[in-house]
């Protein structure tokens, strides 16, 4: 007769092995819809504190589950699982990128946050990936995308200022003096600023 806690560990690890075998064939996952359905019936196993062995298998299952949720458009549901596995990998590895799951999970967390309008969090993850893998065009394009958005905002602001300045220039008469001059200067500055912002955006996104 085994000790109760030991039996729980043994049973949970056996259940995890069985679950892994049901979800993967030659380390290739089954179809996403079936994968999600099976995992959701067995989340109690994957989230159990009694999994003593094969944590990597539990991480892989939950990581793939989160990615499939993301691909289905369930960004809000995917994010907690992405966060959970990323945190576990970071806790148990000096360099989390040594774990083969980590890069993909960080990338999908960035994508999920982007779709959920958490732009600063998404940008932080894309920046981390671009620094770690500087030759990866996908990560570099995302960084360029966020940089270009900043200049787009400037272009919009300068366009609005130009429209206001031109409107005031039309309404005001030359004899209105300094106010008319301010409107003309505003038009010049906004036009010049808009052109500079456009040029900088084009250079950055090359």
PDB file of C-alpha atoms in Angstrom:
ATOM      1  CA  UNK A   1       0.000   0.000   0.000  1.00  0.00           C
ATOM      2  CA  UNK A   2       1.478   3.386  -1.030  1.00  0.00           C
ATOM      3  CA  UNK A   3       1.361   6.666   0.836  1.00  0.00           C
ATOM      4  CA  UNK A   4      -1.579   8.871  -0.182  1.00  0.00           C
ATOM      5  CA  UNK A   5       0.517  11.782  -1.548  1.00  0.00           C
ATOM      6  CA  UNK A   6       2.833   9.425  -3.429  1.00  0.00           C
ATOM      7  CA  UNK A   7      -0.178   7.700  -4.984  1.00  0.00           C
ATOM      8  CA  UNK A   8      -1.587  11.042  -6.101  1.00  0.00           C
ATOM      9  CA  UNK A   9       1.691  11.953  -7.810  1.00  0.00           C
ATOM     10  CA  UNK A  10       1.896   8.526  -9.466  1.00  0.00           C
ATOM     11  CA  UNK A  11      -1.720   8.645 -10.645  1.00  0.00           C
ATOM     12  CA  UNK A  12      -1.454  12.176 -12.024  1.00  0.00           C
ATOM     13  CA  UNK A  13       1.742  11.428 -13.907  1.00  0.00           C
ATOM     14  CA  UNK A  14       0.174   8.298 -15.375  1.00  0.00           C
ATOM     15  CA  UNK A  15      -2.862  10.347 -16.444  1.00  0.00           C
ATOM     16  CA  UNK A  16      -0.582  12.961 -17.990  1.00  0.00           C
ATOM     17  CA  UNK A  17       1.260  10.305 -20.015  1.00  0.00           C
ATOM     18  CA  UNK A  18      -2.054   8.933 -21.226  1.00  0.00           C
ATOM     19  CA  UNK A  19      -3.268  12.408 -22.159  1.00  0.00           C
ATOM     20  CA  UNK A  20      -0.043  13.225 -24.011  1.00  0.00           C
ATOM     21  CA  UNK A  21      -0.312  10.024 -26.052  1.00  0.00           C
ATOM     22  CA  UNK A  22      -3.899  10.918 -26.962  1.00  0.00           C
ATOM     23  CA  UNK A  23      -2.897  14.388 -28.168  1.00  0.00           C
ATOM     24  CA  UNK A  24       0.312  13.614 -30.055  1.00  0.00           C
ATOM     25  CA  UNK A  25       1.444  11.051 -32.579  1.00  0.00           C
ATOM     26  CA  UNK A  26       5.199  11.008 -33.252  1.00  0.00           C
ATOM     27  CA  UNK A  27       5.303  14.340 -31.383  1.00  0.00           C
ATOM     28  CA  UNK A  28       2.855  15.863 -33.879  1.00  0.00           C
ATOM     29  CA  UNK A  29      -0.351  17.289 -32.432  1.00  0.00           C
ATOM     30  CA  UNK A  30      -3.746  16.092 -33.575  1.00  0.00           C
ATOM     31  CA  UNK A  31      -6.209  18.455 -35.305  1.00  0.00           C
ATOM     32  CA  UNK A  32      -6.723  21.740 -33.362  1.00  0.00           C
ATOM     33  CA  UNK A  33     -10.466  21.324 -32.754  1.00  0.00           C
ATOM     34  CA  UNK A  34     -10.032  17.811 -31.334  1.00  0.00           C
ATOM     35  CA  UNK A  35      -6.953  18.939 -29.362  1.00  0.00           C
ATOM     36  CA  UNK A  36      -8.868  21.782 -27.684  1.00  0.00           C
ATOM     37  CA  UNK A  37     -11.817  19.533 -26.873  1.00  0.00           C
ATOM     38  CA  UNK A  38      -9.666  16.851 -25.221  1.00  0.00           C
ATOM     39  CA  UNK A  39      -7.573  19.352 -23.268  1.00  0.00           C
ATOM     40  CA  UNK A  40     -10.625  21.166 -21.913  1.00  0.00           C
ATOM     41  CA  UNK A  41     -11.929  17.862 -20.557  1.00  0.00           C
ATOM     42  CA  UNK A  42      -8.597  17.244 -18.797  1.00  0.00           C
ATOM     43  CA  UNK A  43      -7.521  20.652 -17.497  1.00  0.00           C
ATOM     44  CA  UNK A  44      -7.663  19.286 -13.949  1.00  0.00           C
ATOM     45  CA  UNK A  45      -4.733  16.996 -14.779  1.00  0.00           C
ATOM     46  CA  UNK A  46      -2.655  19.717 -16.447  1.00  0.00           C
ATOM     47  CA  UNK A  47      -3.220  22.222 -13.647  1.00  0.00           C
ATOM     48  CA  UNK A  48      -2.735  19.749 -10.813  1.00  0.00           C
ATOM     49  CA  UNK A  49      -0.048  20.451  -8.200  1.00  0.00           C
ATOM     50  CA  UNK A  50       0.580  16.694  -8.075  1.00  0.00           C
ATOM     51  CA  UNK A  51       2.395  16.518 -11.418  1.00  0.00           C
ATOM     52  CA  UNK A  52       5.895  15.744 -10.203  1.00  0.00           C
ATOM     53  CA  UNK A  53       7.438  14.483 -13.425  1.00  0.00           C
ATOM     54  CA  UNK A  54       7.291  15.448 -17.092  1.00  0.00           C
ATOM     55  CA  UNK A  55       6.503  19.094 -16.463  1.00  0.00           C
ATOM     56  CA  UNK A  56       7.738  19.690 -19.998  1.00  0.00           C
ATOM     57  CA  UNK A  57       4.884  17.555 -21.321  1.00  0.00           C
ATOM     58  CA  UNK A  58       2.327  19.518 -19.323  1.00  0.00           C
ATOM     59  CA  UNK A  59       3.877  22.785 -20.549  1.00  0.00           C
ATOM     60  CA  UNK A  60       3.816  21.582 -24.151  1.00  0.00           C
ATOM     61  CA  UNK A  61       0.168  20.569 -23.967  1.00  0.00           C
ATOM     62  CA  UNK A  62      -0.943  23.828 -22.340  1.00  0.00           C
ATOM     63  CA  UNK A  63       1.307  25.854 -24.633  1.00  0.00           C
ATOM     64  CA  UNK A  64      -0.126  24.237 -27.772  1.00  0.00           C
ATOM     65  CA  UNK A  65      -3.613  24.603 -26.319  1.00  0.00           C
ATOM     66  CA  UNK A  66      -3.019  28.348 -25.839  1.00  0.00           C
ATOM     67  CA  UNK A  67      -1.667  28.706 -29.395  1.00  0.00           C
ATOM     68  CA  UNK A  68      -4.696  26.883 -30.818  1.00  0.00           C
ATOM     69  CA  UNK A  69      -7.015  29.150 -28.815  1.00  0.00           C
ATOM     70  CA  UNK A  70      -5.194  32.154 -30.239  1.00  0.00           C
ATOM     71  CA  UNK A  71      -5.468  30.794 -33.788  1.00  0.00           C
ATOM     72  CA  UNK A  72      -9.197  30.331 -33.230  1.00  0.00           C
ATOM     73  CA  UNK A  73      -9.452  34.003 -32.298  1.00  0.00           C
ATOM     74  CA  UNK A  74      -9.942  33.391 -28.569  1.00  0.00           C
ATOM     75  CA  UNK A  75      -7.196  35.846 -27.595  1.00  0.00           C
ATOM     76  CA  UNK A  76      -8.585  36.596 -24.144  1.00  0.00           C
ATOM     77  CA  UNK A  77      -8.850  32.885 -23.278  1.00  0.00           C
ATOM     78  CA  UNK A  78      -5.406  32.075 -24.675  1.00  0.00           C
ATOM     79  CA  UNK A  79      -3.551  34.785 -22.752  1.00  0.00           C
ATOM     80  CA  UNK A  80      -3.763  33.340 -19.192  1.00  0.00           C
ATOM     81  CA  UNK A  81      -2.307  30.007 -20.376  1.00  0.00           C
ATOM     82  CA  UNK A  82       0.450  31.751 -22.317  1.00  0.00           C
ATOM     83  CA  UNK A  83       1.266  33.803 -19.211  1.00  0.00           C
ATOM     84  CA  UNK A  84       1.226  30.726 -16.980  1.00  0.00           C
ATOM     85  CA  UNK A  85       3.612  28.598 -19.065  1.00  0.00           C
ATOM     86  CA  UNK A  86       5.940  31.525 -19.805  1.00  0.00           C
ATOM     87  CA  UNK A  87       6.188  32.263 -16.071  1.00  0.00           C
ATOM     88  CA  UNK A  88       6.876  28.592 -15.266  1.00  0.00           C
ATOM     89  CA  UNK A  89       9.614  28.345 -17.901  1.00  0.00           C
ATOM     90  CA  UNK A  90      11.204  31.604 -16.708  1.00  0.00           C
ATOM     91  CA  UNK A  91      11.158  30.345 -13.130  1.00  0.00           C
ATOM     92  CA  UNK A  92      12.941  27.100 -13.941  1.00  0.00           C
ATOM     93  CA  UNK A  93      15.483  28.302 -16.552  1.00  0.00           C
ATOM     94  CA  UNK A  94      18.335  30.791 -16.292  1.00  0.00           C
ATOM     95  CA  UNK A  95      17.910  31.429 -20.016  1.00  0.00           C
ATOM     96  CA  UNK A  96      14.266  30.652 -20.821  1.00  0.00           C
ATOM     97  CA  UNK A  97      14.998  30.765 -24.545  1.00  0.00           C
ATOM     98  CA  UNK A  98      16.856  27.483 -24.096  1.00  0.00           C
ATOM     99  CA  UNK A  99      13.427  25.908 -23.740  1.00  0.00           C
ATOM    100  CA  UNK A 100      12.123  25.152 -27.234  1.00  0.00           C
ATOM    101  CA  UNK A 101       8.596  26.306 -26.320  1.00  0.00           C
ATOM    102  CA  UNK A 102       9.537  29.746 -25.058  1.00  0.00           C
ATOM    103  CA  UNK A 103      10.038  31.654 -28.310  1.00  0.00           C
ATOM    104  CA  UNK A 104       6.702  30.576 -29.774  1.00  0.00           C
ATOM    105  CA  UNK A 105       4.853  31.331 -26.536  1.00  0.00           C
ATOM    106  CA  UNK A 106       6.356  34.825 -26.265  1.00  0.00           C
ATOM    107  CA  UNK A 107       5.461  35.495 -29.904  1.00  0.00           C
ATOM    108  CA  UNK A 108       1.845  34.416 -29.427  1.00  0.00           C
ATOM    109  CA  UNK A 109       1.579  36.395 -26.187  1.00  0.00           C
ATOM    110  CA  UNK A 110       2.722  39.458 -28.151  1.00  0.00           C
ATOM    111  CA  UNK A 111       0.149  38.753 -30.866  1.00  0.00           C
ATOM    112  CA  UNK A 112      -2.641  38.153 -28.339  1.00  0.00           C
ATOM    113  CA  UNK A 113      -1.850  41.408 -26.505  1.00  0.00           C
ATOM    114  CA  UNK A 114      -1.731  43.247 -29.824  1.00  0.00           C
ATOM    115  CA  UNK A 115      -5.242  42.040 -30.716  1.00  0.00           C
ATOM    116  CA  UNK A 116      -6.468  42.859 -27.205  1.00  0.00           C
ATOM    117  CA  UNK A 117      -5.145  46.436 -27.598  1.00  0.00           C
ATOM    118  CA  UNK A 118      -2.470  45.977 -24.908  1.00  0.00           C
ATOM    119  CA  UNK A 119       0.032  47.620 -27.240  1.00  0.00           C
ATOM    120  CA  UNK A 120       2.782  48.365 -24.689  1.00  0.00           C
ATOM    121  CA  UNK A 121       2.875  44.708 -23.566  1.00  0.00           C
ATOM    122  CA  UNK A 122       2.892  43.481 -27.159  1.00  0.00           C
ATOM    123  CA  UNK A 123       5.661  45.898 -28.112  1.00  0.00           C
ATOM    124  CA  UNK A 124       7.763  44.760 -25.132  1.00  0.00           C
ATOM    125  CA  UNK A 125       7.587  41.104 -26.247  1.00  0.00           C
ATOM    126  CA  UNK A 126       8.301  41.923 -29.893  1.00  0.00           C
ATOM    127  CA  UNK A 127      11.295  43.978 -28.781  1.00  0.00           C
ATOM    128  CA  UNK A 128      12.571  41.061 -26.660  1.00  0.00           C
ATOM    129  CA  UNK A 129      12.257  38.693 -29.634  1.00  0.00           C
ATOM    130  CA  UNK A 130      13.897  41.130 -32.053  1.00  0.00           C
ATOM    131  CA  UNK A 131      16.832  41.590 -29.675  1.00  0.00           C
ATOM    132  CA  UNK A 132      17.252  37.850 -29.200  1.00  0.00           C
ATOM    133  CA  UNK A 133      16.784  37.016 -32.893  1.00  0.00           C
ATOM    134  CA  UNK A 134      17.928  40.117 -34.822  1.00  0.00           C
ATOM    135  CA  UNK A 135      17.901  38.277 -38.163  1.00  0.00           C
ATOM    136  CA  UNK A 136      14.243  37.287 -37.882  1.00  0.00           C
ATOM    137  CA  UNK A 137      12.328  39.420 -40.403  1.00  0.00           C
ATOM    138  CA  UNK A 138       8.934  38.801 -38.777  1.00  0.00           C
ATOM    139  CA  UNK A 139      10.011  40.239 -35.418  1.00  0.00           C
ATOM    140  CA  UNK A 140      11.774  43.161 -37.083  1.00  0.00           C
ATOM    141  CA  UNK A 141       8.660  43.974 -39.124  1.00  0.00           C
ATOM    142  CA  UNK A 142       6.547  44.124 -35.976  1.00  0.00           C
ATOM    143  CA  UNK A 143       9.018  46.548 -34.365  1.00  0.00           C
ATOM    144  CA  UNK A 144       8.932  48.693 -37.525  1.00  0.00           C
ATOM    145  CA  UNK A 145       5.134  48.559 -37.467  1.00  0.00           C
ATOM    146  CA  UNK A 146       4.998  50.012 -33.953  1.00  0.00           C
ATOM    147  CA  UNK A 147       7.591  52.669 -34.772  1.00  0.00           C
ATOM    148  CA  UNK A 148       5.706  53.662 -37.926  1.00  0.00           C
ATOM    149  CA  UNK A 149       2.485  54.043 -35.923  1.00  0.00           C
ATOM    150  CA  UNK A 150       4.118  56.734 -33.770  1.00  0.00           C
ATOM    151  CA  UNK A 151       4.953  58.753 -36.888  1.00  0.00           C
ATOM    152  CA  UNK A 152       1.447  58.184 -38.266  1.00  0.00           C
ATOM    153  CA  UNK A 153       0.063  59.830 -35.125  1.00  0.00           C
ATOM    154  CA  UNK A 154       2.369  62.799 -35.724  1.00  0.00           C
ATOM    155  CA  UNK A 155       1.205  63.005 -39.347  1.00  0.00           C
ATOM    156  CA  UNK A 156      -2.445  63.035 -38.236  1.00  0.00           C
ATOM    157  CA  UNK A 157      -1.721  65.725 -35.620  1.00  0.00           C
ATOM    158  CA  UNK A 158       0.126  67.908 -38.135  1.00  0.00           C
ATOM    159  CA  UNK A 159      -2.681  67.422 -40.696  1.00  0.00           C
ATOM    160  CA  UNK A 160      -5.288  68.571 -38.159  1.00  0.00           C
ATOM    161  CA  UNK A 161      -3.120  71.571 -37.229  1.00  0.00           C
ATOM    162  CA  UNK A 162      -2.696  72.430 -40.915  1.00  0.00           C
ATOM    163  CA  UNK A 163      -6.450  72.279 -41.501  1.00  0.00           C
ATOM    164  CA  UNK A 164      -7.101  74.536 -38.491  1.00  0.00           C
ATOM    165  CA  UNK A 165      -4.389  76.992 -39.539  1.00  0.00           C
ATOM    166  CA  UNK A 166      -5.663  77.213 -43.134  1.00  0.00           C
ATOM    167  CA  UNK A 167      -9.234  77.704 -41.897  1.00  0.00           C
ATOM    168  CA  UNK A 168      -8.176  80.579 -39.653  1.00  0.00           C
ATOM    169  CA  UNK A 169      -6.057  82.072 -42.464  1.00  0.00           C
ATOM    170  CA  UNK A 170      -9.116  82.122 -44.738  1.00  0.00           C
ATOM    171  CA  UNK A 171     -11.417  83.543 -42.071  1.00  0.00           C
ATOM    172  CA  UNK A 172      -9.008  86.176 -40.764  1.00  0.00           C
ATOM    173  CA  UNK A 173      -8.030  89.249 -42.712  1.00  0.00           C
ATOM    174  CA  UNK A 174      -4.466  90.608 -43.086  1.00  0.00           C
ATOM    175  CA  UNK A 175      -5.394  93.535 -40.850  1.00  0.00           C
ATOM    176  CA  UNK A 176      -6.063  91.070 -38.020  1.00  0.00           C
ATOM    177  CA  UNK A 177      -2.315  91.289 -37.488  1.00  0.00           C
ATOM    178  CA  UNK A 178      -0.604  88.889 -35.129  1.00  0.00           C
ATOM    179  CA  UNK A 179      -3.459  86.349 -35.058  1.00  0.00           C
ATOM    180  CA  UNK A 180      -3.352  86.035 -38.835  1.00  0.00           C
ATOM    181  CA  UNK A 181       0.448  85.659 -38.663  1.00  0.00           C
ATOM    182  CA  UNK A 182       0.147  82.890 -36.055  1.00  0.00           C
ATOM    183  CA  UNK A 183      -2.279  81.027 -38.340  1.00  0.00           C
ATOM    184  CA  UNK A 184       0.178  81.300 -41.253  1.00  0.00           C
ATOM    185  CA  UNK A 185       3.101  80.150 -39.111  1.00  0.00           C
ATOM    186  CA  UNK A 186       0.959  77.257 -37.855  1.00  0.00           C
ATOM    187  CA  UNK A 187       0.218  76.206 -41.421  1.00  0.00           C
ATOM    188  CA  UNK A 188       3.907  76.322 -42.331  1.00  0.00           C
ATOM    189  CA  UNK A 189       5.011  74.353 -39.222  1.00  0.00           C
ATOM    190  CA  UNK A 190       2.309  71.699 -39.630  1.00  0.00           C
ATOM    191  CA  UNK A 191       3.105  71.233 -43.327  1.00  0.00           C
ATOM    192  CA  UNK A 192       6.837  70.987 -42.654  1.00  0.00           C
ATOM    193  CA  UNK A 193       6.306  68.679 -39.635  1.00  0.00           C
ATOM    194  CA  UNK A 194       3.981  66.414 -41.616  1.00  0.00           C
ATOM    195  CA  UNK A 195       6.510  66.050 -44.443  1.00  0.00           C
ATOM    196  CA  UNK A 196       9.350  65.259 -42.002  1.00  0.00           C
ATOM    197  CA  UNK A 197       7.188  62.670 -40.183  1.00  0.00           C
ATOM    198  CA  UNK A 198       6.276  61.024 -43.489  1.00  0.00           C
ATOM    199  CA  UNK A 199       9.937  60.854 -44.586  1.00  0.00           C
ATOM    200  CA  UNK A 200      11.048  59.401 -41.241  1.00  0.00           C
ATOM    201  CA  UNK A 201       8.280  56.789 -41.355  1.00  0.00           C
ATOM    202  CA  UNK A 202       9.303  55.730 -44.858  1.00  0.00           C
ATOM    203  CA  UNK A 203      12.968  55.452 -43.807  1.00  0.00           C
ATOM    204  CA  UNK A 204      12.201  53.394 -40.685  1.00  0.00           C
ATOM    205  CA  UNK A 205       9.873  50.955 -42.473  1.00  0.00           C
ATOM    206  CA  UNK A 206      12.277  50.193 -45.346  1.00  0.00           C
TER     207      UNK A 206
END
